[in-house]
Coordinates of C-alpha atoms in Angstrom, one line a residue:
L1 CA 38.4 -74.1 -79.8
D2 CA 40.0 -71.9 -77.2
D3 CA 41.9 -69.9 -79.8
A4 CA 38.7 -69.4 -81.9
V5 CA 36.8 -68.2 -78.8
K6 CA 39.6 -65.7 -77.9
L7 CA 39.6 -64.4 -81.4
I8 CA 35.8 -63.9 -81.3
W9 CA 36.2 -61.9 -78.1
Q10 CA 39.1 -59.8 -79.4
H11 CA 37.5 -59.2 -82.9
R12 CA 33.9 -58.8 -82.1
G13 CA 33.8 -58.3 -78.3
V14 CA 31.4 -61.3 -78.0
K15 CA 31.8 -63.6 -75.0
I16 CA 31.4 -67.3 -75.9
V17 CA 30.9 -69.9 -73.2
L18 CA 31.2 -73.2 -74.9
E19 CA 29.3 -75.1 -72.1
E20 CA 26.3 -72.8 -72.7
L21 CA 25.9 -73.3 -76.4
P22 CA 22.4 -74.4 -77.5
L23 CA 22.6 -78.1 -78.5
D24 CA 19.6 -77.8 -80.9
D25 CA 20.9 -75.3 -83.5
P26 CA 19.5 -76.3 -87.0
A27 CA 22.3 -74.5 -88.8
T28 CA 25.0 -76.5 -87.1
Y29 CA 23.3 -79.9 -87.9
A30 CA 22.8 -78.7 -91.5
L31 CA 26.6 -78.3 -91.6
F32 CA 27.0 -81.9 -90.5
S33 CA 24.3 -83.1 -93.0
R34 CA 26.2 -81.3 -95.8
A35 CA 29.4 -82.9 -94.5
E36 CA 31.4 -79.7 -94.6
M37 CA 33.6 -81.1 -92.0
S38 CA 37.1 -79.5 -92.6
G39 CA 38.6 -78.9 -89.2
I40 CA 35.8 -80.7 -87.2
F41 CA 37.2 -83.2 -84.7
Q42 CA 36.4 -86.8 -85.5
F43 CA 34.2 -86.0 -88.5
E44 CA 36.8 -84.9 -91.1
S45 CA 37.6 -88.3 -92.8
H46 CA 36.2 -89.3 -96.2
G47 CA 34.2 -92.2 -94.8
M48 CA 32.6 -90.3 -92.0
R49 CA 31.5 -87.5 -94.4
D50 CA 29.9 -90.1 -96.6
I51 CA 28.0 -91.5 -93.6
L52 CA 26.9 -88.0 -92.5
K53 CA 25.3 -87.3 -95.9
R54 CA 23.4 -90.5 -95.8
Y55 CA 22.4 -90.3 -92.1
Q56 CA 21.5 -86.6 -91.9
P57 CA 22.0 -86.0 -88.1
S58 CA 19.7 -83.7 -86.3
R59 CA 20.6 -84.1 -82.6
L60 CA 23.6 -84.7 -80.4
E61 CA 22.6 -88.3 -79.9
D62 CA 23.0 -88.9 -83.6
L63 CA 26.6 -87.5 -83.5
T64 CA 27.3 -89.7 -80.5
A65 CA 26.0 -92.8 -82.3
L66 CA 28.0 -92.1 -85.4
N67 CA 31.2 -91.6 -83.4
A68 CA 30.7 -95.1 -81.9
L69 CA 29.7 -96.7 -85.3
Y70 CA 32.6 -95.3 -87.4
R71 CA 35.1 -98.0 -86.4
P72 CA 36.3 -101.1 -88.2
G73 CA 34.0 -103.6 -86.5
P74 CA 30.7 -102.0 -87.3
I75 CA 31.8 -100.9 -90.8
Q76 CA 33.0 -104.4 -91.8
G77 CA 30.0 -106.1 -90.3
G78 CA 27.5 -103.9 -92.3
M79 CA 26.2 -102.4 -89.1
V80 CA 26.5 -98.8 -90.4
D81 CA 24.2 -99.5 -93.4
D82 CA 21.7 -101.3 -91.1
F83 CA 21.7 -98.4 -88.7
I84 CA 21.1 -95.8 -91.3
N85 CA 18.3 -97.8 -92.9
R86 CA 16.6 -98.1 -89.5
K87 CA 17.0 -94.4 -88.9
H88 CA 15.2 -93.6 -92.2
G89 CA 12.5 -96.2 -91.7
K90 CA 13.8 -98.4 -94.6
K91 CA 14.2 -101.3 -92.2
K92 CA 11.8 -102.0 -89.3
V93 CA 13.1 -101.5 -85.7
T94 CA 12.4 -104.6 -83.6
Y95 CA 13.2 -105.6 -80.0
D96 CA 13.7 -109.2 -78.8
L97 CA 11.9 -108.3 -75.5
P98 CA 9.7 -105.3 -74.5
E99 CA 12.1 -104.7 -71.6
L100 CA 14.8 -103.7 -74.1
Q101 CA 12.8 -100.9 -75.9
D102 CA 13.7 -98.0 -73.6
I103 CA 17.3 -99.2 -73.4
L104 CA 17.8 -99.6 -77.2
A105 CA 15.3 -97.1 -78.6
E106 CA 17.9 -94.3 -79.2
T107 CA 20.0 -96.8 -81.2
F108 CA 17.1 -98.2 -83.2
G109 CA 17.2 -101.6 -81.5
V110 CA 21.0 -102.1 -82.0
I111 CA 23.3 -102.7 -79.0
L112 CA 25.9 -100.0 -79.6
Y113 CA 27.3 -98.8 -76.3
Q114 CA 29.0 -100.6 -73.4
E115 CA 26.5 -98.8 -71.1
Q116 CA 23.7 -100.6 -72.8
V117 CA 25.2 -104.0 -72.0
I118 CA 25.4 -103.0 -68.3
Q119 CA 21.7 -102.0 -68.4
I120 CA 20.6 -105.2 -70.1
A121 CA 22.4 -107.4 -67.7
N122 CA 20.9 -105.4 -64.8
R123 CA 17.3 -105.5 -66.0
L124 CA 17.0 -109.0 -67.5
A125 CA 19.3 -111.0 -65.2
G126 CA 19.3 -108.9 -62.0
F127 CA 23.0 -108.2 -62.1
S128 CA 24.1 -105.3 -59.8
L129 CA 25.7 -102.5 -61.8
G130 CA 29.1 -103.7 -60.5
E131 CA 28.5 -107.2 -61.6
A132 CA 27.2 -106.0 -65.0
D133 CA 30.4 -104.0 -65.4
L134 CA 32.5 -107.2 -64.7
L135 CA 30.5 -108.9 -67.5
R136 CA 31.3 -106.0 -69.9
R137 CA 35.0 -106.3 -69.0
A138 CA 35.0 -110.1 -69.4
M139 CA 33.5 -109.6 -72.9
G140 CA 36.3 -107.3 -73.8
K141 CA 39.0 -109.7 -72.7
K142 CA 37.3 -112.7 -74.6
K143 CA 38.6 -115.3 -72.2
K144 CA 36.6 -118.5 -72.8
E145 CA 36.5 -119.8 -69.2
E146 CA 35.4 -116.4 -67.8
M147 CA 32.8 -115.9 -70.5
A148 CA 31.4 -119.4 -69.9
A149 CA 31.0 -118.5 -66.2
Q150 CA 29.3 -115.2 -67.1
R151 CA 27.0 -116.9 -69.5
E152 CA 25.9 -119.4 -66.9
K153 CA 25.3 -116.6 -64.4
F154 CA 23.4 -114.5 -67.0
M155 CA 21.1 -117.4 -68.0
A156 CA 20.4 -118.2 -64.3
G157 CA 19.5 -114.6 -63.6
C158 CA 17.2 -114.4 -66.7
A159 CA 15.5 -117.7 -65.6
A160 CA 14.8 -116.2 -62.1
H161 CA 13.2 -113.1 -63.9
K162 CA 11.1 -115.4 -66.1
V163 CA 12.9 -114.4 -69.4
N164 CA 12.4 -116.9 -72.2
P165 CA 15.6 -119.1 -72.3
R166 CA 15.9 -119.0 -76.1
K167 CA 15.7 -115.2 -76.2
A168 CA 18.0 -114.9 -73.2
E169 CA 20.6 -117.1 -75.1
R170 CA 20.2 -114.9 -78.2
I171 CA 20.6 -111.7 -76.3
F172 CA 23.8 -113.0 -74.6
D173 CA 25.1 -113.9 -78.0
L174 CA 24.4 -110.4 -79.3
M175 CA 26.2 -108.9 -76.3
E176 CA 29.1 -111.2 -76.9
E177 CA 29.3 -110.2 -80.6
F178 CA 29.0 -106.6 -79.5
A179 CA 32.3 -107.0 -77.6
G180 CA 34.1 -106.9 -80.9
Y181 CA 33.1 -103.4 -81.6
G182 CA 31.5 -102.0 -78.4
F183 CA 32.2 -98.4 -77.5
N184 CA 31.9 -96.4 -74.4
K185 CA 28.9 -94.0 -74.8
S186 CA 30.3 -91.4 -72.4
H187 CA 33.5 -91.3 -74.5
A188 CA 31.6 -91.0 -77.8
C189 CA 29.3 -88.3 -76.3
A190 CA 32.3 -86.2 -75.2
Y191 CA 33.7 -86.5 -78.7
A192 CA 30.4 -85.6 -80.2
L193 CA 30.0 -82.5 -78.0
L194 CA 33.4 -81.3 -78.9
A195 CA 32.7 -81.7 -82.6
Y196 CA 29.3 -79.9 -82.2
Q197 CA 30.9 -77.0 -80.4
T198 CA 33.6 -76.7 -83.1
A199 CA 30.9 -76.9 -85.9
W200 CA 28.8 -74.2 -84.1
L201 CA 31.7 -71.8 -84.1
K202 CA 32.4 -72.6 -87.8
V203 CA 28.8 -71.8 -88.7
H204 CA 28.3 -68.6 -86.7
Y205 CA 31.9 -67.2 -86.6
P206 CA 33.6 -68.6 -89.7
V207 CA 36.3 -65.9 -90.0
E208 CA 37.6 -66.5 -86.5
F209 CA 37.2 -70.2 -86.8
F210 CA 39.3 -70.4 -90.0
C211 CA 41.9 -68.1 -88.4
A212 CA 42.3 -70.4 -85.4
L213 CA 42.3 -73.5 -87.7
L214 CA 44.9 -72.2 -90.0
T215 CA 47.1 -71.1 -87.1
S216 CA 46.8 -74.5 -85.6
E217 CA 47.9 -76.2 -88.9
T218 CA 50.9 -73.9 -89.5
G219 CA 53.6 -76.0 -91.1
S220 CA 51.2 -78.4 -92.8
T221 CA 51.0 -77.1 -96.4
E222 CA 48.5 -79.6 -97.6
K223 CA 46.0 -78.8 -94.9
M224 CA 46.5 -75.1 -95.1
V225 CA 45.9 -75.1 -98.9
K226 CA 42.7 -77.1 -98.3
Y227 CA 41.4 -74.8 -95.5
I228 CA 42.3 -71.6 -97.4
G229 CA 40.4 -73.0 -100.4
E230 CA 37.4 -73.8 -98.2
A231 CA 37.5 -70.4 -96.6
R232 CA 37.4 -68.7 -100.0
A233 CA 34.6 -71.0 -101.1
A234 CA 32.7 -69.7 -98.1
G235 CA 33.1 -66.1 -99.3
I236 CA 36.0 -65.2 -97.0
T237 CA 38.8 -63.2 -98.5
V238 CA 42.3 -64.3 -97.5
L239 CA 44.7 -61.3 -97.5
P240 CA 48.4 -61.5 -97.9
P241 CA 50.8 -60.6 -95.0
D242 CA 51.4 -56.9 -94.4
V243 CA 53.9 -55.3 -92.1
N244 CA 51.4 -52.6 -91.3
S245 CA 48.5 -54.8 -90.3
S246 CA 49.5 -58.4 -89.8
L247 CA 50.2 -59.9 -86.4
M248 CA 52.1 -63.0 -85.5
D249 CA 49.4 -65.5 -86.7
F250 CA 46.3 -65.5 -88.9
T251 CA 43.9 -62.8 -87.6
P252 CA 40.4 -61.5 -88.6
V253 CA 40.2 -58.2 -90.4
G254 CA 36.5 -57.4 -90.7
E255 CA 35.1 -60.3 -92.7
A256 CA 38.5 -61.3 -94.1
I257 CA 41.6 -63.2 -92.9
R258 CA 45.0 -61.6 -92.7
F259 CA 48.1 -63.8 -93.0
G260 CA 50.5 -63.7 -90.0
L261 CA 54.0 -62.5 -90.4
R262 CA 55.6 -65.7 -89.0
N263 CA 54.1 -67.6 -91.9
I264 CA 56.7 -66.1 -94.2
R265 CA 59.7 -68.2 -94.8
N266 CA 62.9 -66.9 -93.2
V267 CA 61.0 -64.6 -90.8
G268 CA 61.3 -65.9 -87.2
E269 CA 59.1 -65.1 -84.2
N270 CA 61.7 -62.8 -82.7
A271 CA 61.8 -60.7 -85.8
V272 CA 58.0 -60.5 -85.9
R273 CA 58.0 -59.4 -82.3
G274 CA 60.5 -56.7 -83.1
I275 CA 58.4 -55.5 -86.0
L276 CA 55.2 -55.4 -83.9
E277 CA 57.0 -53.5 -81.1
A278 CA 58.4 -50.9 -83.5
R279 CA 55.0 -50.5 -85.2
Q280 CA 53.3 -49.5 -81.9
P281 CA 55.1 -46.2 -81.4
A282 CA 55.9 -45.5 -85.0
G283 CA 52.4 -46.0 -86.3
S284 CA 52.3 -47.3 -89.9
F285 CA 55.6 -47.9 -91.7
R286 CA 55.8 -45.4 -94.5
S287 CA 58.7 -46.7 -96.5
L288 CA 61.3 -49.4 -96.6
E289 CA 63.9 -46.9 -95.4
Q290 CA 61.8 -45.8 -92.4
F291 CA 61.0 -49.5 -91.6
C292 CA 64.8 -50.3 -91.4
Q293 CA 65.3 -47.3 -89.2
V294 CA 62.7 -48.1 -86.5
V295 CA 63.0 -51.9 -86.3
D296 CA 65.8 -53.2 -84.3
L297 CA 68.6 -53.8 -86.8
R298 CA 69.8 -56.9 -84.9
L299 CA 66.6 -58.6 -86.0
L300 CA 66.9 -57.7 -89.7
N301 CA 69.0 -58.9 -92.6
R302 CA 68.8 -58.8 -96.3
R303 CA 67.5 -62.3 -96.7
M304 CA 64.6 -61.6 -94.4
L305 CA 63.7 -58.3 -96.1
E306 CA 63.8 -60.1 -99.5
S307 CA 61.4 -62.8 -98.2
M308 CA 58.9 -60.2 -96.9
I309 CA 59.0 -58.3 -100.2
R310 CA 58.5 -61.5 -102.2
A311 CA 55.6 -62.5 -100.0
G312 CA 53.9 -59.2 -100.6
A313 CA 54.2 -58.1 -96.9
M314 CA 55.7 -54.8 -97.9
D315 CA 53.3 -53.8 -100.7
S316 CA 52.0 -51.0 -98.5
L317 CA 55.4 -49.2 -98.3
G318 CA 54.9 -47.0 -101.4
A319 CA 56.8 -49.0 -104.1
R320 CA 56.4 -52.1 -106.2
R321 CA 58.1 -55.3 -105.2
S322 CA 60.7 -55.1 -107.9
Q323 CA 61.6 -51.6 -106.8
L324 CA 61.7 -52.5 -103.1
M325 CA 64.2 -55.3 -103.9
V326 CA 66.6 -52.7 -105.4
M327 CA 66.2 -50.4 -102.4
I328 CA 67.2 -53.0 -99.7
D329 CA 70.9 -52.2 -99.6
P330 CA 70.6 -48.4 -99.5
A331 CA 67.9 -48.7 -96.8
I332 CA 70.0 -51.0 -94.6
D333 CA 73.1 -48.8 -95.2
R334 CA 71.2 -45.7 -94.2
A335 CA 69.7 -47.3 -91.1
Q336 CA 73.1 -48.6 -90.0
R337 CA 74.8 -45.2 -90.4
L338 CA 72.1 -43.5 -88.4
D339 CA 72.4 -46.2 -85.7
R340 CA 76.1 -45.5 -85.5
E341 CA 75.5 -41.8 -85.2
R342 CA 73.0 -42.3 -82.4
S343 CA 75.4 -44.5 -80.5
V344 CA 78.0 -41.7 -80.4
G345 CA 75.4 -39.0 -79.6
Q346 CA 74.9 -37.5 -83.0
H347 CA 71.4 -36.8 -84.2
G348 CA 70.1 -35.7 -87.6
L349 CA 67.9 -32.6 -87.9
F350 CA 64.7 -34.8 -87.7
G351 CA 66.0 -37.4 -85.3
G352 CA 63.5 -38.2 -82.5
A353 CA 63.8 -40.1 -79.3
G354 CA 65.1 -43.6 -80.1
G355 CA 64.9 -42.7 -83.8
Q356 CA 61.2 -43.5 -83.9
H357 CA 60.2 -40.4 -85.9
L358 CA 63.0 -40.2 -88.4
E359 CA 62.1 -38.7 -91.7
D360 CA 62.9 -40.5 -95.0
S361 CA 66.0 -39.2 -96.6
G362 CA 64.5 -39.7 -100.0
I363 CA 66.2 -42.7 -101.3
P364 CA 65.0 -42.5 -104.9
I365 CA 62.5 -45.2 -106.1
P366 CA 64.3 -46.9 -109.0
D367 CA 62.7 -47.0 -112.4
V368 CA 62.6 -50.8 -112.8
E369 CA 59.9 -52.8 -114.5
E370 CA 57.5 -54.7 -112.2
W371 CA 57.8 -58.5 -112.2
P372 CA 55.4 -60.3 -114.6
E373 CA 52.4 -61.8 -112.9
H374 CA 53.6 -65.4 -113.2
E375 CA 57.0 -64.4 -111.6
R376 CA 55.4 -62.4 -108.8
L377 CA 53.1 -65.3 -107.9
A378 CA 56.0 -67.8 -108.1
R379 CA 58.0 -65.8 -105.7
E380 CA 55.0 -65.3 -103.4
Y381 CA 54.4 -69.1 -103.4
E382 CA 58.1 -69.7 -102.6
M383 CA 57.8 -67.6 -99.5
L384 CA 54.4 -68.7 -98.2
G385 CA 53.8 -72.1 -99.7
F386 CA 50.5 -70.8 -101.1
Y387 CA 49.2 -68.5 -103.8
V388 CA 47.5 -65.6 -101.9
S389 CA 47.2 -62.5 -104.0
G390 CA 46.3 -64.5 -107.1
H391 CA 46.7 -68.0 -108.6
P392 CA 48.3 -69.2 -111.9
L393 CA 45.1 -71.2 -112.7
E394 CA 42.9 -68.1 -112.5
R395 CA 43.5 -67.3 -116.1
Y396 CA 42.2 -70.7 -117.1
R397 CA 39.1 -70.7 -114.9
A398 CA 36.5 -70.2 -117.6
R399 CA 37.9 -72.9 -119.8
L400 CA 38.3 -75.4 -116.9
D401 CA 34.7 -74.7 -115.9
E402 CA 33.6 -75.5 -119.5
L403 CA 35.5 -78.8 -119.4
N404 CA 33.8 -79.7 -116.0
V405 CA 37.2 -80.0 -114.3
C406 CA 36.8 -81.4 -110.7
P407 CA 38.3 -79.1 -107.9
L408 CA 41.0 -80.9 -106.0
G409 CA 39.4 -79.9 -102.7
T410 CA 36.3 -82.1 -103.5
L411 CA 38.2 -85.3 -104.4
E412 CA 37.6 -86.9 -101.0
E413 CA 33.9 -86.8 -101.7
K414 CA 34.2 -88.9 -104.8
S415 CA 33.6 -92.6 -105.0
N416 CA 36.4 -95.1 -105.7
N417 CA 37.2 -96.0 -109.3
I418 CA 35.2 -93.2 -111.0
D419 CA 36.7 -91.4 -114.0
L420 CA 37.2 -87.6 -113.8
T421 CA 39.3 -84.7 -115.0
I422 CA 41.4 -82.5 -112.7
A423 CA 43.8 -79.6 -113.3
G424 CA 46.5 -77.9 -111.3
I425 CA 50.1 -76.9 -110.8
V426 CA 52.7 -79.6 -110.3
A427 CA 53.9 -78.6 -106.8
A428 CA 56.2 -81.6 -106.5
Q429 CA 57.3 -84.7 -108.3
R430 CA 58.6 -87.7 -106.5
P431 CA 60.4 -90.1 -108.9
M432 CA 60.0 -93.8 -108.3
R433 CA 61.2 -97.1 -109.7
S434 CA 59.3 -100.3 -110.2
R435 CA 60.8 -103.7 -109.2
K436 CA 61.8 -104.1 -112.9
G437 CA 63.5 -100.7 -112.9
A438 CA 60.8 -98.8 -114.8
R439 CA 60.4 -95.1 -114.0
W440 CA 57.2 -93.8 -112.6
A441 CA 56.3 -90.8 -110.3
I442 CA 53.9 -89.5 -107.7
L443 CA 52.9 -85.9 -108.4
T444 CA 51.6 -83.4 -105.9
L445 CA 49.0 -81.3 -107.8
Q446 CA 47.7 -78.1 -106.4
D447 CA 44.7 -75.9 -107.5
M448 CA 42.8 -73.1 -105.9
T449 CA 40.9 -75.5 -103.6
G450 CA 43.4 -78.0 -102.4
M451 CA 46.1 -80.5 -103.1
A452 CA 46.1 -84.1 -104.3
E453 CA 48.5 -86.9 -105.2
V454 CA 48.5 -88.2 -108.8
L455 CA 50.0 -91.6 -109.5
V456 CA 51.8 -91.8 -112.9
F457 CA 52.7 -95.4 -113.7
P458 CA 55.5 -96.3 -116.1
E459 CA 53.6 -96.4 -119.4
S460 CA 51.9 -93.0 -118.7
F461 CA 55.1 -91.5 -117.3
S462 CA 57.1 -92.3 -120.4
R463 CA 54.4 -90.8 -122.6
Y464 CA 53.9 -87.5 -120.6
E465 CA 57.2 -87.0 -118.8
R466 CA 57.9 -83.8 -120.8
I467 CA 54.9 -81.9 -119.3
L468 CA 55.0 -83.3 -115.8
R469 CA 57.7 -80.9 -114.6
T470 CA 57.5 -79.2 -111.3
G471 CA 55.9 -75.8 -111.7
G472 CA 54.0 -76.8 -114.8
T473 CA 50.3 -76.4 -115.2
I474 CA 48.5 -79.5 -116.4
M475 CA 45.1 -81.1 -116.9
V476 CA 44.8 -84.7 -116.0
K477 CA 42.2 -87.4 -116.9
G478 CA 42.3 -90.2 -114.4
K479 CA 40.6 -92.6 -112.1
I480 CA 39.9 -92.1 -108.4
S481 CA 41.7 -94.5 -106.0
V482 CA 40.5 -94.3 -102.4
E483 CA 43.3 -95.7 -100.2
D484 CA 44.3 -95.8 -96.6
V485 CA 46.8 -92.9 -97.2
G486 CA 44.0 -90.8 -98.8
T487 CA 42.3 -90.2 -102.1
R488 CA 44.6 -90.3 -105.1
V489 CA 44.1 -90.1 -108.9
I490 CA 45.7 -92.6 -111.2
L491 CA 46.7 -90.7 -114.4
T492 CA 45.5 -92.0 -117.7
E493 CA 46.0 -88.9 -119.9
A494 CA 47.7 -85.5 -119.4
K495 CA 47.8 -82.2 -121.3
S496 CA 49.7 -79.0 -120.6
L497 CA 47.5 -76.1 -119.8
D498 CA 50.0 -73.8 -121.6
G499 CA 49.0 -75.5 -124.8
E500 CA 46.0 -77.2 -126.3
A501 CA 44.0 -77.5 -123.0
T502 CA 43.5 -73.8 -122.7
G503 CA 41.4 -73.1 -125.8
P504 CA 41.8 -72.8 -129.5
A505 CA 44.4 -75.3 -130.8
G506 CA 47.1 -73.3 -132.5
G507 CA 46.6 -70.5 -135.1
L508 CA 48.7 -67.5 -136.0
L509 CA 48.2 -63.9 -134.9
R510 CA 49.8 -61.3 -137.2
L511 CA 50.2 -57.7 -135.9
R512 CA 51.0 -55.0 -138.5
I513 CA 52.8 -52.0 -137.0
D514 CA 54.6 -48.9 -138.2
A515 CA 58.1 -48.8 -136.7
E516 CA 58.1 -45.0 -136.6
N517 CA 54.7 -44.5 -135.0
I518 CA 54.4 -47.4 -132.5
D519 CA 54.9 -46.0 -129.0
E520 CA 56.8 -47.8 -126.2
Q521 CA 53.8 -47.9 -123.9
S522 CA 51.7 -49.8 -126.4
L523 CA 54.4 -52.4 -126.7
I524 CA 54.5 -52.7 -122.9
V525 CA 50.8 -53.2 -122.8
L526 CA 51.0 -55.8 -125.5
K527 CA 53.7 -57.7 -123.6
E528 CA 51.7 -57.7 -120.4
L529 CA 48.6 -58.9 -122.3
F530 CA 50.4 -61.7 -124.1
T531 CA 52.2 -62.8 -120.9
S532 CA 48.9 -63.0 -119.0
R533 CA 47.1 -65.1 -121.7
P534 CA 49.4 -68.1 -122.5
G535 CA 48.1 -70.6 -125.1
P536 CA 48.9 -72.3 -128.3
C537 CA 48.6 -69.4 -130.8
R538 CA 51.8 -68.0 -132.3
V539 CA 52.4 -64.3 -132.6
C540 CA 54.4 -62.4 -135.2
F541 CA 54.8 -58.7 -136.1
I542 CA 54.7 -57.4 -139.7
V543 CA 56.9 -54.3 -139.3
A544 CA 56.9 -51.4 -141.8
T545 CA 59.9 -49.1 -141.6
A546 CA 60.3 -45.4 -142.7
D547 CA 61.9 -46.4 -146.1
G548 CA 58.9 -48.5 -147.0
A549 CA 60.4 -51.9 -146.3
V550 CA 58.2 -54.5 -144.7
G551 CA 59.6 -57.4 -142.6
T552 CA 58.3 -60.2 -140.4
Q553 CA 59.5 -60.6 -136.9
H554 CA 58.6 -63.8 -135.1
T555 CA 58.2 -63.7 -131.3
A556 CA 58.4 -66.3 -128.6
F557 CA 54.9 -65.5 -127.4
R558 CA 52.2 -68.2 -127.5
V559 CA 48.8 -66.9 -126.6
R560 CA 45.2 -67.9 -126.1
A561 CA 43.7 -66.1 -129.1
D562 CA 40.1 -65.8 -127.8
E563 CA 37.7 -63.0 -128.6
D564 CA 38.6 -61.0 -125.5
L565 CA 42.3 -60.9 -126.4
L566 CA 41.7 -60.1 -130.1
S567 CA 39.3 -57.3 -129.0
R568 CA 41.9 -55.8 -126.7
V569 CA 44.7 -55.9 -129.3
R570 CA 42.4 -54.3 -132.0
G571 CA 41.5 -51.6 -129.5
L572 CA 45.2 -50.9 -129.0
L573 CA 46.5 -51.2 -132.6
G574 CA 43.4 -50.7 -134.7
E575 CA 41.1 -53.1 -136.6
A576 CA 43.2 -53.3 -139.7
A577 CA 46.4 -54.1 -137.9
V578 CA 45.2 -57.4 -136.5
E579 CA 44.9 -60.6 -138.5
Y580 CA 44.1 -63.9 -136.9
T581 CA 44.4 -67.2 -138.9
E582 CA 42.5 -70.1 -137.5
P583 CA 44.5 -73.3 -137.0
S584 CA 42.4 -75.2 -139.5
S585 CA 43.5 -72.7 -142.2
I586 CA 47.2 -73.5 -141.7
P587 CA 48.3 -76.8 -143.3
A588 CA 49.6 -79.4 -140.9
G589 CA 53.4 -79.2 -140.5
T590 CA 53.6 -75.6 -141.9
T591 CA 56.3 -73.5 -140.2
S592 CA 55.7 -70.0 -139.0
A593 CA 57.7 -68.6 -141.9
A594 CA 55.9 -70.7 -144.4
A595 CA 52.6 -69.6 -143.0
D596 CA 53.6 -66.0 -143.5

């Protein structure tokens, strides 16, 4: 909370005093009622979110009661369902005695708090508050002799106050039963207030809230993926790290969140401090060469620069990532030479004080091809643990929506044992062995909204092992399993998203080109197009040479031959040059050559 409040002050100049927040904000209670509880203290679990949706809290007292209710005793005893039904008028609220109404009204006639036991003993049996507290403690200890003495004293007090003996006996039994689940109201209320304050910040200052939340969870990949997915779902853009604008941790940039530099693998806090100190007098870093000249060389090394380039943190330095990787050694060599010259009193023509205003010497930007999208994203993921500038599943979004695939970030909202379909990248595979030695595995699947574990038992594992490789993109049909360790999916069927799951099953795309007239740029565009649209359709070229010969050249490309791709290829090569054969028109088992 403190970090979020500081960010709000720094980012918007708004002073937030948590103790002065209004406790009747409808938007905040609406957030609780929708159970959008990521990052909300005490209310984030699957079970609590289910209760919130059913209960629909509208005041702090409701949150206090739910805090006290959500524990094993009340849940196992069916008290939660009873409480919700009383709240919504589905079950009548009754009181054993009129004297109990003002004590139990806020909890719908149910003894829920330890403070209520003290009040009941005080009012019905004439116990002093100190004596009533001793009764509460005795109930917690559950010592038979002590409880028998307290029961006798309670009954005597009730008789002196003309309370019906049978009702007095029943009330004592209820209080004794309560000892198995009783909670301290002051404790529950403090928790509820903290949760309310957190939710209020999430509703009214979501960017700053998520920045503070993500920073607090640095190191927990699963939680960070989940929170980044929720931030994006709320319309907040998450920007990759940038040496020219990032700080140490996640920070607000307008209505977006900027990754912190220390979230990059192999980049330590001392190095980040050095970058930030150098950036202050130098202004924006203009190039990799200048960056190496003004940042303390003792804090830099090749591995660190490679990590920042792969993470996208140097995209603002005037060159593509593939080019920057080639320029690392010349930039470091140049910076080291200038550093040696400065140490012996030599300065270049443009050398400024401390070298802060050195001009670029003009290390040429190499003419190298940029990494393909899948390679760029894979390297970014390796350095950050997340996909930030894009996601490998993005290309499948339309198809997955058609198939009603369930986002992983919503799995915890699902009921146990239901069937559903999910999709994602296999972030990890943990091999296991059954007692009989059969192989099975626990997969960690990641999509754009979160992560989930998928259990692949021996029979399914032997059937689908080939496509369950780490880094692969798969679609899984399975059954929800709600367990103590979290919500998992038991796999029953799996398909590779690089194959039949992505669209038209198979087919052949023939492209007729003239070897003399086709230009290199068109081939580059075709390659980029095919690489970005993986699928089951084979691609081959029908090549005509200058002497009139015509030959077929098969390629390794497998593409999703939808109308969008075909339209783009026709626009590039011409209508007559493109021929697509539907898979149904190719006899089963026919090879590419035979099909031609």
